[in-house]
Short mmCIF file of N, CA and C in Angstrom, two decimals:
data_model
loop_
_atom_site.label_atom_id
_atom_site.label_comp_id
_atom_site.label_asym_id
_atom_site.label_seq_id
_atom_site.Cartn_x
_atom_site.Cartn_y
_atom_site.Cartn_z
N MET J 6 98.18 108.60 77.41
CA MET J 6 97.40 109.24 78.45
C MET J 6 96.77 108.17 79.34
N GLU J 7 96.84 108.40 80.66
CA GLU J 7 96.31 107.43 81.61
C GLU J 7 94.80 107.57 81.73
N LYS J 8 94.14 106.44 81.91
CA LYS J 8 92.69 106.43 82.04
C LYS J 8 92.30 106.92 83.44
N THR J 9 91.25 107.74 83.49
CA THR J 9 90.76 108.25 84.77
C THR J 9 89.94 107.17 85.46
N GLN J 10 90.20 106.97 86.76
CA GLN J 10 89.42 106.01 87.53
C GLN J 10 88.42 106.75 88.41
N ASP J 11 87.22 106.22 88.52
CA ASP J 11 86.20 106.77 89.41
C ASP J 11 86.21 105.92 90.67
N LEU J 12 86.43 106.56 91.81
CA LEU J 12 86.52 105.85 93.08
C LEU J 12 85.33 106.17 93.97
N THR J 13 84.65 105.13 94.43
CA THR J 13 83.60 105.31 95.42
C THR J 13 84.25 105.28 96.81
N LEU J 14 83.52 105.69 97.83
CA LEU J 14 84.07 105.62 99.18
C LEU J 14 84.30 104.17 99.60
N SER J 15 83.48 103.25 99.10
CA SER J 15 83.69 101.83 99.38
C SER J 15 85.04 101.37 98.83
N GLU J 16 85.38 101.80 97.61
CA GLU J 16 86.67 101.43 97.02
C GLU J 16 87.82 102.11 97.76
N ILE J 17 87.63 103.34 98.21
CA ILE J 17 88.67 104.03 98.98
C ILE J 17 88.93 103.29 100.29
N LYS J 18 87.88 102.77 100.93
CA LYS J 18 88.06 101.99 102.16
C LYS J 18 88.94 100.77 101.91
N GLN J 19 88.83 100.16 100.75
CA GLN J 19 89.65 98.99 100.42
C GLN J 19 91.10 99.38 100.13
N ILE J 20 91.31 100.62 99.66
CA ILE J 20 92.65 101.10 99.32
C ILE J 20 93.42 101.50 100.57
N LEU J 21 92.75 102.15 101.53
CA LEU J 21 93.42 102.65 102.72
C LEU J 21 93.74 101.52 103.69
N PRO J 22 94.81 101.68 104.48
CA PRO J 22 95.18 100.64 105.44
C PRO J 22 94.11 100.50 106.53
N ASP J 23 93.70 99.26 106.83
CA ASP J 23 92.61 98.99 107.78
C ASP J 23 92.93 99.40 109.21
N GLN J 24 94.16 99.24 109.63
CA GLN J 24 94.48 99.42 111.04
C GLN J 24 94.34 100.87 111.52
N VAL J 25 94.24 101.82 110.63
CA VAL J 25 94.17 103.21 111.04
C VAL J 25 92.92 103.90 110.47
N MET J 26 91.86 103.12 110.24
CA MET J 26 90.68 103.68 109.61
C MET J 26 89.45 103.41 110.45
N SER J 27 88.58 104.41 110.51
CA SER J 27 87.25 104.25 111.08
C SER J 27 86.27 104.72 110.01
N SER J 28 85.09 104.09 109.98
CA SER J 28 84.12 104.49 108.97
C SER J 28 82.71 104.25 109.46
N LEU J 29 81.78 104.91 108.80
CA LEU J 29 80.37 104.72 109.03
C LEU J 29 79.79 104.29 107.69
N ALA J 30 79.55 102.98 107.57
CA ALA J 30 79.10 102.39 106.31
C ALA J 30 80.02 102.89 105.18
N ASP J 31 79.45 103.26 104.06
CA ASP J 31 80.24 103.81 102.95
C ASP J 31 79.98 105.30 102.80
N ASP J 32 79.60 105.95 103.90
CA ASP J 32 79.27 107.37 103.86
C ASP J 32 80.30 108.27 104.51
N PHE J 33 81.14 107.73 105.39
CA PHE J 33 82.10 108.56 106.11
C PHE J 33 83.33 107.73 106.41
N ILE J 34 84.50 108.28 106.12
CA ILE J 34 85.78 107.62 106.39
C ILE J 34 86.70 108.64 107.06
N ILE J 35 87.41 108.19 108.08
CA ILE J 35 88.49 108.99 108.65
C ILE J 35 89.67 108.04 108.85
N SER J 36 90.84 108.46 108.39
CA SER J 36 91.99 107.57 108.38
C SER J 36 93.28 108.37 108.49
N THR J 37 94.32 107.72 108.93
CA THR J 37 95.66 108.31 108.86
C THR J 37 96.53 107.35 108.06
N PHE J 38 97.53 107.90 107.38
CA PHE J 38 98.49 107.05 106.69
C PHE J 38 99.83 107.75 106.62
N ASP J 39 100.88 106.95 106.52
CA ASP J 39 102.23 107.52 106.44
C ASP J 39 102.99 107.04 105.21
N SER J 40 102.29 106.37 104.33
CA SER J 40 102.92 105.93 103.09
C SER J 40 101.85 105.69 102.04
N LEU J 41 102.09 106.17 100.84
CA LEU J 41 101.14 105.91 99.78
C LEU J 41 101.32 104.50 99.22
N ALA J 42 102.41 103.84 99.58
CA ALA J 42 102.58 102.45 99.16
C ALA J 42 101.45 101.60 99.75
N GLU J 43 100.99 102.00 100.96
CA GLU J 43 99.88 101.29 101.60
C GLU J 43 98.58 101.43 100.81
N THR J 44 98.49 102.43 99.97
CA THR J 44 97.26 102.66 99.21
C THR J 44 97.26 101.91 97.88
N LYS J 45 98.16 100.97 97.73
CA LYS J 45 98.29 100.17 96.50
C LYS J 45 98.50 101.08 95.29
N ASN J 46 99.11 102.25 95.54
CA ASN J 46 99.46 103.23 94.51
C ASN J 46 98.26 103.78 93.73
N ALA J 47 97.04 103.51 94.19
CA ALA J 47 95.85 103.96 93.48
C ALA J 47 95.77 105.48 93.36
N LEU J 48 96.34 106.19 94.34
CA LEU J 48 96.25 107.66 94.31
C LEU J 48 97.23 108.29 93.32
N TYR J 49 98.11 107.47 92.73
CA TYR J 49 99.05 107.97 91.73
C TYR J 49 98.45 108.02 90.33
N TYR J 50 97.20 107.60 90.19
CA TYR J 50 96.53 107.61 88.90
C TYR J 50 95.41 108.65 88.91
N PRO J 51 95.12 109.27 87.76
CA PRO J 51 94.05 110.26 87.72
C PRO J 51 92.74 109.65 88.22
N SER J 52 92.11 110.33 89.20
CA SER J 52 90.92 109.78 89.84
C SER J 52 89.88 110.86 90.10
N ARG J 53 88.64 110.44 90.05
CA ARG J 53 87.52 111.24 90.54
C ARG J 53 86.98 110.51 91.76
N ILE J 54 86.75 111.24 92.84
CA ILE J 54 86.18 110.64 94.04
C ILE J 54 84.70 110.97 94.07
N ASP J 55 83.88 109.94 94.29
CA ASP J 55 82.43 110.13 94.33
C ASP J 55 82.03 110.59 95.74
N GLY J 56 82.46 111.78 96.08
CA GLY J 56 82.19 112.35 97.39
C GLY J 56 83.14 113.50 97.64
N PHE J 57 83.10 114.02 98.83
CA PHE J 57 83.98 115.11 99.24
C PHE J 57 85.07 114.50 100.12
N ALA J 58 86.30 114.92 99.92
CA ALA J 58 87.41 114.38 100.71
C ALA J 58 88.39 115.49 101.05
N PHE J 59 89.16 115.25 102.10
CA PHE J 59 90.13 116.22 102.57
C PHE J 59 91.36 115.46 103.05
N ILE J 60 92.52 115.85 102.57
CA ILE J 60 93.79 115.31 103.06
C ILE J 60 94.50 116.43 103.80
N TYR J 61 94.85 116.17 105.05
CA TYR J 61 95.61 117.12 105.86
C TYR J 61 97.00 116.54 106.06
N VAL J 62 98.02 117.30 105.72
CA VAL J 62 99.40 116.84 105.84
C VAL J 62 99.97 117.27 107.19
N VAL J 63 100.36 116.29 107.99
CA VAL J 63 100.97 116.55 109.29
C VAL J 63 102.48 116.67 109.13
N LYS J 64 103.05 115.76 108.33
CA LYS J 64 104.50 115.71 108.13
C LYS J 64 104.78 115.32 106.69
N GLY J 65 105.87 115.84 106.13
CA GLY J 65 106.21 115.56 104.74
C GLY J 65 105.44 116.47 103.80
N SER J 66 105.29 116.06 102.56
CA SER J 66 104.49 116.85 101.62
C SER J 66 104.02 115.98 100.46
N LEU J 67 102.98 116.45 99.80
CA LEU J 67 102.42 115.79 98.63
C LEU J 67 102.31 116.82 97.52
N ASP J 68 102.71 116.46 96.31
CA ASP J 68 102.39 117.25 95.14
C ASP J 68 101.16 116.59 94.52
N ILE J 69 100.05 117.31 94.49
CA ILE J 69 98.80 116.78 93.98
C ILE J 69 98.40 117.58 92.75
N GLU J 70 98.14 116.87 91.67
CA GLU J 70 97.65 117.53 90.46
C GLU J 70 96.13 117.43 90.46
N SER J 71 95.47 118.57 90.29
CA SER J 71 94.03 118.61 90.23
C SER J 71 93.61 119.44 89.04
N ASN J 72 92.87 118.84 88.14
CA ASN J 72 92.42 119.52 86.92
C ASN J 72 93.59 120.21 86.21
N LEU J 73 94.70 119.47 86.09
CA LEU J 73 95.91 119.87 85.36
C LEU J 73 96.71 120.98 86.03
N LYS J 74 96.42 121.33 87.28
CA LYS J 74 97.23 122.27 88.06
C LYS J 74 97.85 121.50 89.21
N THR J 75 99.13 121.75 89.49
CA THR J 75 99.82 121.04 90.56
C THR J 75 99.90 121.92 91.81
N PHE J 76 99.60 121.30 92.95
CA PHE J 76 99.62 121.98 94.24
C PHE J 76 100.56 121.21 95.17
N CYS J 77 101.46 121.94 95.84
CA CYS J 77 102.33 121.35 96.84
C CYS J 77 101.65 121.53 98.19
N VAL J 78 101.33 120.41 98.83
CA VAL J 78 100.62 120.43 100.11
C VAL J 78 101.60 119.99 101.18
N GLY J 79 102.01 120.92 102.04
CA GLY J 79 103.00 120.64 103.07
C GLY J 79 102.40 120.59 104.45
N PRO J 80 103.25 120.48 105.46
CA PRO J 80 102.77 120.39 106.85
C PRO J 80 101.88 121.59 107.20
N GLY J 81 100.76 121.29 107.84
CA GLY J 81 99.82 122.34 108.23
C GLY J 81 98.90 122.77 107.10
N GLU J 82 98.94 122.05 105.99
CA GLU J 82 98.08 122.39 104.86
C GLU J 82 97.18 121.22 104.52
N GLY J 83 96.09 121.54 103.86
CA GLY J 83 95.14 120.51 103.46
C GLY J 83 94.77 120.67 102.01
N PHE J 84 94.23 119.61 101.45
CA PHE J 84 93.79 119.60 100.06
C PHE J 84 92.36 119.07 100.03
N VAL J 85 91.48 119.80 99.36
CA VAL J 85 90.07 119.44 99.29
C VAL J 85 89.77 118.80 97.93
N TYR J 86 89.19 117.61 97.98
CA TYR J 86 88.69 116.94 96.78
C TYR J 86 87.20 117.20 96.71
N VAL J 87 86.72 117.65 95.56
CA VAL J 87 85.28 117.80 95.36
C VAL J 87 84.87 116.91 94.20
N PRO J 88 83.63 116.41 94.23
CA PRO J 88 83.19 115.52 93.16
C PRO J 88 83.37 116.18 91.79
N GLY J 89 83.84 115.39 90.85
CA GLY J 89 84.02 115.89 89.49
C GLY J 89 85.44 116.30 89.17
N ASN J 90 86.20 116.74 90.17
CA ASN J 90 87.59 117.11 89.92
C ASN J 90 88.42 115.86 89.68
N ILE J 91 89.35 115.95 88.75
CA ILE J 91 90.26 114.84 88.47
C ILE J 91 91.58 115.16 89.16
N SER J 92 91.99 114.30 90.09
CA SER J 92 93.19 114.55 90.89
C SER J 92 94.05 113.32 90.95
N MET J 93 95.35 113.55 91.16
CA MET J 93 96.29 112.45 91.37
C MET J 93 97.51 112.96 92.12
N VAL J 94 98.13 112.07 92.89
CA VAL J 94 99.36 112.41 93.59
C VAL J 94 100.51 112.29 92.59
N LYS J 95 101.31 113.34 92.47
CA LYS J 95 102.46 113.34 91.55
C LYS J 95 103.74 112.91 92.26
N SER J 96 103.93 113.36 93.51
CA SER J 96 105.14 112.99 94.25
C SER J 96 104.90 113.14 95.74
N VAL J 97 105.78 112.50 96.51
CA VAL J 97 105.67 112.48 97.97
C VAL J 97 107.04 112.77 98.55
N VAL J 98 107.09 113.60 99.60
CA VAL J 98 108.31 113.81 100.37
C VAL J 98 108.11 113.12 101.72
N HIS J 99 109.01 112.17 102.02
CA HIS J 99 108.95 111.40 103.27
C HIS J 99 109.87 112.01 104.30
N PRO J 100 109.68 111.80 105.59
CA PRO J 100 108.62 110.99 106.16
C PRO J 100 107.26 111.69 106.00
N LEU J 101 106.23 110.90 105.75
CA LEU J 101 104.89 111.41 105.47
C LEU J 101 103.93 110.97 106.56
N LYS J 102 103.07 111.87 106.97
CA LYS J 102 101.95 111.53 107.84
C LYS J 102 100.78 112.40 107.43
N CYS J 103 99.65 111.77 107.10
CA CYS J 103 98.46 112.49 106.65
C CYS J 103 97.22 112.00 107.36
N VAL J 104 96.24 112.87 107.44
CA VAL J 104 94.90 112.52 107.90
C VAL J 104 93.99 112.65 106.70
N PHE J 105 93.15 111.65 106.48
CA PHE J 105 92.25 111.63 105.33
C PHE J 105 90.82 111.51 105.84
N VAL J 106 89.95 112.39 105.37
CA VAL J 106 88.53 112.36 105.72
C VAL J 106 87.73 112.40 104.43
N ALA J 107 86.73 111.54 104.30
CA ALA J 107 85.87 111.54 103.12
C ALA J 107 84.42 111.36 103.54
N VAL J 108 83.53 112.06 102.82
CA VAL J 108 82.10 112.02 103.10
C VAL J 108 81.38 111.82 101.76
N SER J 109 80.40 110.93 101.74
CA SER J 109 79.66 110.67 100.50
C SER J 109 78.78 111.86 100.13
N LYS J 110 78.50 111.98 98.84
CA LYS J 110 77.60 113.04 98.37
C LYS J 110 76.22 112.87 98.98
N SER J 111 75.76 111.64 99.15
CA SER J 111 74.42 111.43 99.70
C SER J 111 74.34 111.89 101.16
N LEU J 112 75.38 111.64 101.95
CA LEU J 112 75.36 112.10 103.34
C LEU J 112 75.41 113.62 103.40
N ILE J 113 76.25 114.23 102.58
CA ILE J 113 76.32 115.70 102.53
C ILE J 113 74.96 116.28 102.19
N SER J 114 74.27 115.70 101.20
CA SER J 114 72.97 116.25 100.79
C SER J 114 71.93 116.11 101.89
N GLU J 115 72.06 115.10 102.74
CA GLU J 115 71.12 114.91 103.83
C GLU J 115 71.41 115.80 105.04
N LEU J 116 72.59 116.41 105.08
CA LEU J 116 72.93 117.28 106.21
C LEU J 116 72.15 118.59 106.18
N GLN J 117 71.57 118.91 105.05
CA GLN J 117 70.67 120.03 104.87
C GLN J 117 71.30 121.39 105.17
N PHE J 118 72.51 121.59 104.69
CA PHE J 118 73.04 122.94 104.62
C PHE J 118 73.79 123.09 103.33
N ASP J 119 73.92 124.30 102.88
CA ASP J 119 74.42 124.59 101.55
C ASP J 119 75.93 124.72 101.56
N PHE J 120 76.63 123.59 101.23
CA PHE J 120 78.08 123.60 101.19
C PHE J 120 78.61 124.58 100.16
N THR J 121 77.93 124.69 99.03
CA THR J 121 78.39 125.59 97.98
C THR J 121 78.46 127.02 98.49
N LYS J 122 77.42 127.46 99.16
CA LYS J 122 77.40 128.82 99.70
C LYS J 122 78.49 129.00 100.76
N LEU J 123 78.66 127.99 101.61
CA LEU J 123 79.70 128.05 102.64
C LEU J 123 81.07 128.24 102.01
N TYR J 124 81.39 127.46 100.98
CA TYR J 124 82.69 127.58 100.33
C TYR J 124 82.83 128.88 99.56
N GLU J 125 81.75 129.34 98.91
CA GLU J 125 81.83 130.59 98.17
C GLU J 125 82.18 131.75 99.09
N GLU J 126 81.64 131.71 100.30
CA GLU J 126 81.88 132.80 101.25
C GLU J 126 83.26 132.74 101.89
N SER J 127 83.85 131.54 101.99
CA SER J 127 85.13 131.44 102.67
C SER J 127 86.33 131.37 101.72
N PHE J 128 86.25 130.56 100.67
CA PHE J 128 87.32 130.47 99.68
C PHE J 128 86.82 129.68 98.48
N SER J 129 87.48 129.83 97.39
CA SER J 129 87.08 129.12 96.17
C SER J 129 87.84 127.82 96.05
N VAL J 130 87.21 126.73 96.45
CA VAL J 130 87.85 125.42 96.44
C VAL J 130 88.17 124.96 95.02
N LEU J 131 87.32 125.31 94.10
CA LEU J 131 87.53 124.85 92.73
C LEU J 131 88.78 125.48 92.11
N GLU J 132 89.07 126.73 92.45
CA GLU J 132 90.23 127.40 91.90
C GLU J 132 91.50 127.07 92.66
N ASN J 133 91.39 126.92 93.96
CA ASN J 133 92.56 126.62 94.78
C ASN J 133 92.17 125.66 95.89
N PRO J 134 92.26 124.35 95.63
CA PRO J 134 91.85 123.36 96.62
C PRO J 134 92.85 123.14 97.75
N CYS J 135 93.96 123.88 97.74
CA CYS J 135 94.99 123.74 98.77
C CYS J 135 94.84 124.89 99.76
N ILE J 136 94.74 124.57 101.05
CA ILE J 136 94.53 125.60 102.06
C ILE J 136 95.55 125.45 103.19
N ARG J 137 95.90 126.56 103.82
CA ARG J 137 96.77 126.56 105.00
C ARG J 137 95.87 126.65 106.23
N ILE J 138 96.20 125.89 107.25
CA ILE J 138 95.39 125.81 108.46
C ILE J 138 96.17 126.41 109.62
N ASP J 139 95.58 127.40 110.29
CA ASP J 139 96.28 128.06 111.40
C ASP J 139 96.24 127.19 112.66
N GLU J 140 97.00 127.59 113.69
CA GLU J 140 97.16 126.79 114.90
C GLU J 140 95.84 126.55 115.62
N ARG J 141 95.00 127.57 115.69
CA ARG J 141 93.70 127.41 116.37
C ARG J 141 92.84 126.38 115.65
N ALA J 142 92.81 126.44 114.32
CA ALA J 142 92.03 125.48 113.53
C ALA J 142 92.61 124.08 113.65
N LYS J 143 93.95 123.96 113.75
CA LYS J 143 94.56 122.64 113.94
C LYS J 143 94.10 122.02 115.25
N GLU J 144 94.06 122.82 116.31
CA GLU J 144 93.64 122.31 117.61
C GLU J 144 92.18 121.88 117.58
N ILE J 145 91.34 122.66 116.95
CA ILE J 145 89.93 122.29 116.80
C ILE J 145 89.82 121.00 115.99
N GLY J 146 90.60 120.89 114.92
CA GLY J 146 90.61 119.68 114.10
C GLY J 146 91.04 118.46 114.89
N ARG J 147 92.08 118.61 115.73
CA ARG J 147 92.53 117.49 116.57
C ARG J 147 91.42 117.04 117.51
N GLN J 148 90.70 118.00 118.09
CA GLN J 148 89.62 117.65 119.01
C GLN J 148 88.48 116.93 118.28
N TYR J 149 88.12 117.43 117.09
CA TYR J 149 87.08 116.76 116.30
C TYR J 149 87.53 115.36 115.89
N TYR J 150 88.78 115.23 115.46
CA TYR J 150 89.31 113.93 115.05
C TYR J 150 89.21 112.94 116.22
N SER J 151 89.62 113.38 117.40
CA SER J 151 89.56 112.53 118.57
C SER J 151 88.11 112.14 118.90
N LEU J 152 87.22 113.09 118.85
CA LEU J 152 85.81 112.83 119.13
C LEU J 152 85.22 111.83 118.13
N ILE J 153 85.45 112.08 116.86
CA ILE J 153 84.89 111.22 115.82
C ILE J 153 85.42 109.80 115.92
N THR J 154 86.74 109.65 116.08
CA THR J 154 87.28 108.30 116.16
C THR J 154 86.82 107.59 117.43
N THR J 155 86.68 108.32 118.53
CA THR J 155 86.18 107.72 119.77
C THR J 155 84.75 107.22 119.59
N ILE J 156 83.91 108.03 118.97
CA ILE J 156 82.52 107.62 118.73
C ILE J 156 82.46 106.40 117.82
N LEU J 157 83.21 106.44 116.73
CA LEU J 157 83.16 105.32 115.78
C LEU J 157 83.73 104.04 116.36
N GLU J 158 84.69 104.15 117.28
CA GLU J 158 85.33 102.97 117.83
C GLU J 158 84.68 102.46 119.12
N SER J 159 83.70 103.20 119.64
CA SER J 159 83.10 102.80 120.92
C SER J 159 81.72 102.18 120.73
N GLY J 160 80.75 102.72 121.41
CA GLY J 160 79.42 102.14 121.47
C GLY J 160 78.63 102.17 120.19
N MET J 161 79.20 102.61 119.09
CA MET J 161 78.46 102.66 117.84
C MET J 161 78.85 101.53 116.90
N GLU J 162 79.30 100.40 117.45
CA GLU J 162 79.73 99.28 116.62
C GLU J 162 78.63 98.82 115.67
N ALA J 163 77.37 98.94 116.10
CA ALA J 163 76.27 98.51 115.23
C ALA J 163 76.19 99.38 113.98
N LEU J 164 76.65 100.63 114.10
CA LEU J 164 76.62 101.53 112.95
C LEU J 164 77.85 101.38 112.08
N LYS J 165 78.95 101.03 112.69
CA LYS J 165 80.23 100.99 111.98
C LYS J 165 80.20 99.92 110.89
N ASN J 166 80.55 100.33 109.67
CA ASN J 166 80.65 99.42 108.53
C ASN J 166 79.36 98.68 108.22
N THR J 167 78.22 99.28 108.51
CA THR J 167 76.93 98.69 108.15
C THR J 167 76.07 99.74 107.48
N GLU J 168 75.05 99.27 106.77
CA GLU J 168 74.10 100.20 106.17
C GLU J 168 73.21 100.73 107.28
N VAL J 169 72.98 102.04 107.26
CA VAL J 169 72.22 102.68 108.32
C VAL J 169 71.13 103.53 107.69
N ASP J 170 69.95 103.52 108.28
CA ASP J 170 68.91 104.44 107.87
C ASP J 170 69.22 105.76 108.58
N ARG J 171 69.92 106.66 107.85
CA ARG J 171 70.41 107.90 108.46
C ARG J 171 69.26 108.78 108.94
N LYS J 172 68.11 108.71 108.32
CA LYS J 172 66.97 109.54 108.73
C LYS J 172 66.49 109.12 110.12
N ALA J 173 66.65 107.87 110.46
CA ALA J 173 66.21 107.38 111.75
C ALA J 173 67.07 107.89 112.88
N ILE J 174 68.31 108.30 112.61
CA ILE J 174 69.20 108.77 113.69
C ILE J 174 69.36 110.27 113.72
N LYS J 175 68.56 110.99 112.92
CA LYS J 175 68.65 112.46 112.91
C LYS J 175 67.99 113.02 114.14
#
């Protein structure tokens, strides 16, 4: 049996390819990747992520095992990682293109809204972490992705990859 690894967002930043990643300290990561070989194969081992993460598949597919259940995540679908779940990638269908977003538990707790209630009302992530995203939601996601990466790559260089007093910028 393989040992479970606990991954912090800081460790995930080291695993993901630098050229396609933007981040805000160790609290928020947004990245794209087209090969898990770039991730030093870390996602092929059972892992717990110390935060909330989402993988959206643009092209190809991933078989992801989460808490001993396997989910096939194909184009237009996403997979939600929640703290405590043990997940690993079982297989990949190429060509692959994914968007990866991760948020630390501490940042989520400071946002001051109840994620648990939000998820309970919309879908049960713990039972089925794989979701299909409709065309309207994809377009909204593209716009948010563009906005977030533009902000992180522009005038917020002082915030990027540094410790920030988040309460001061609320």
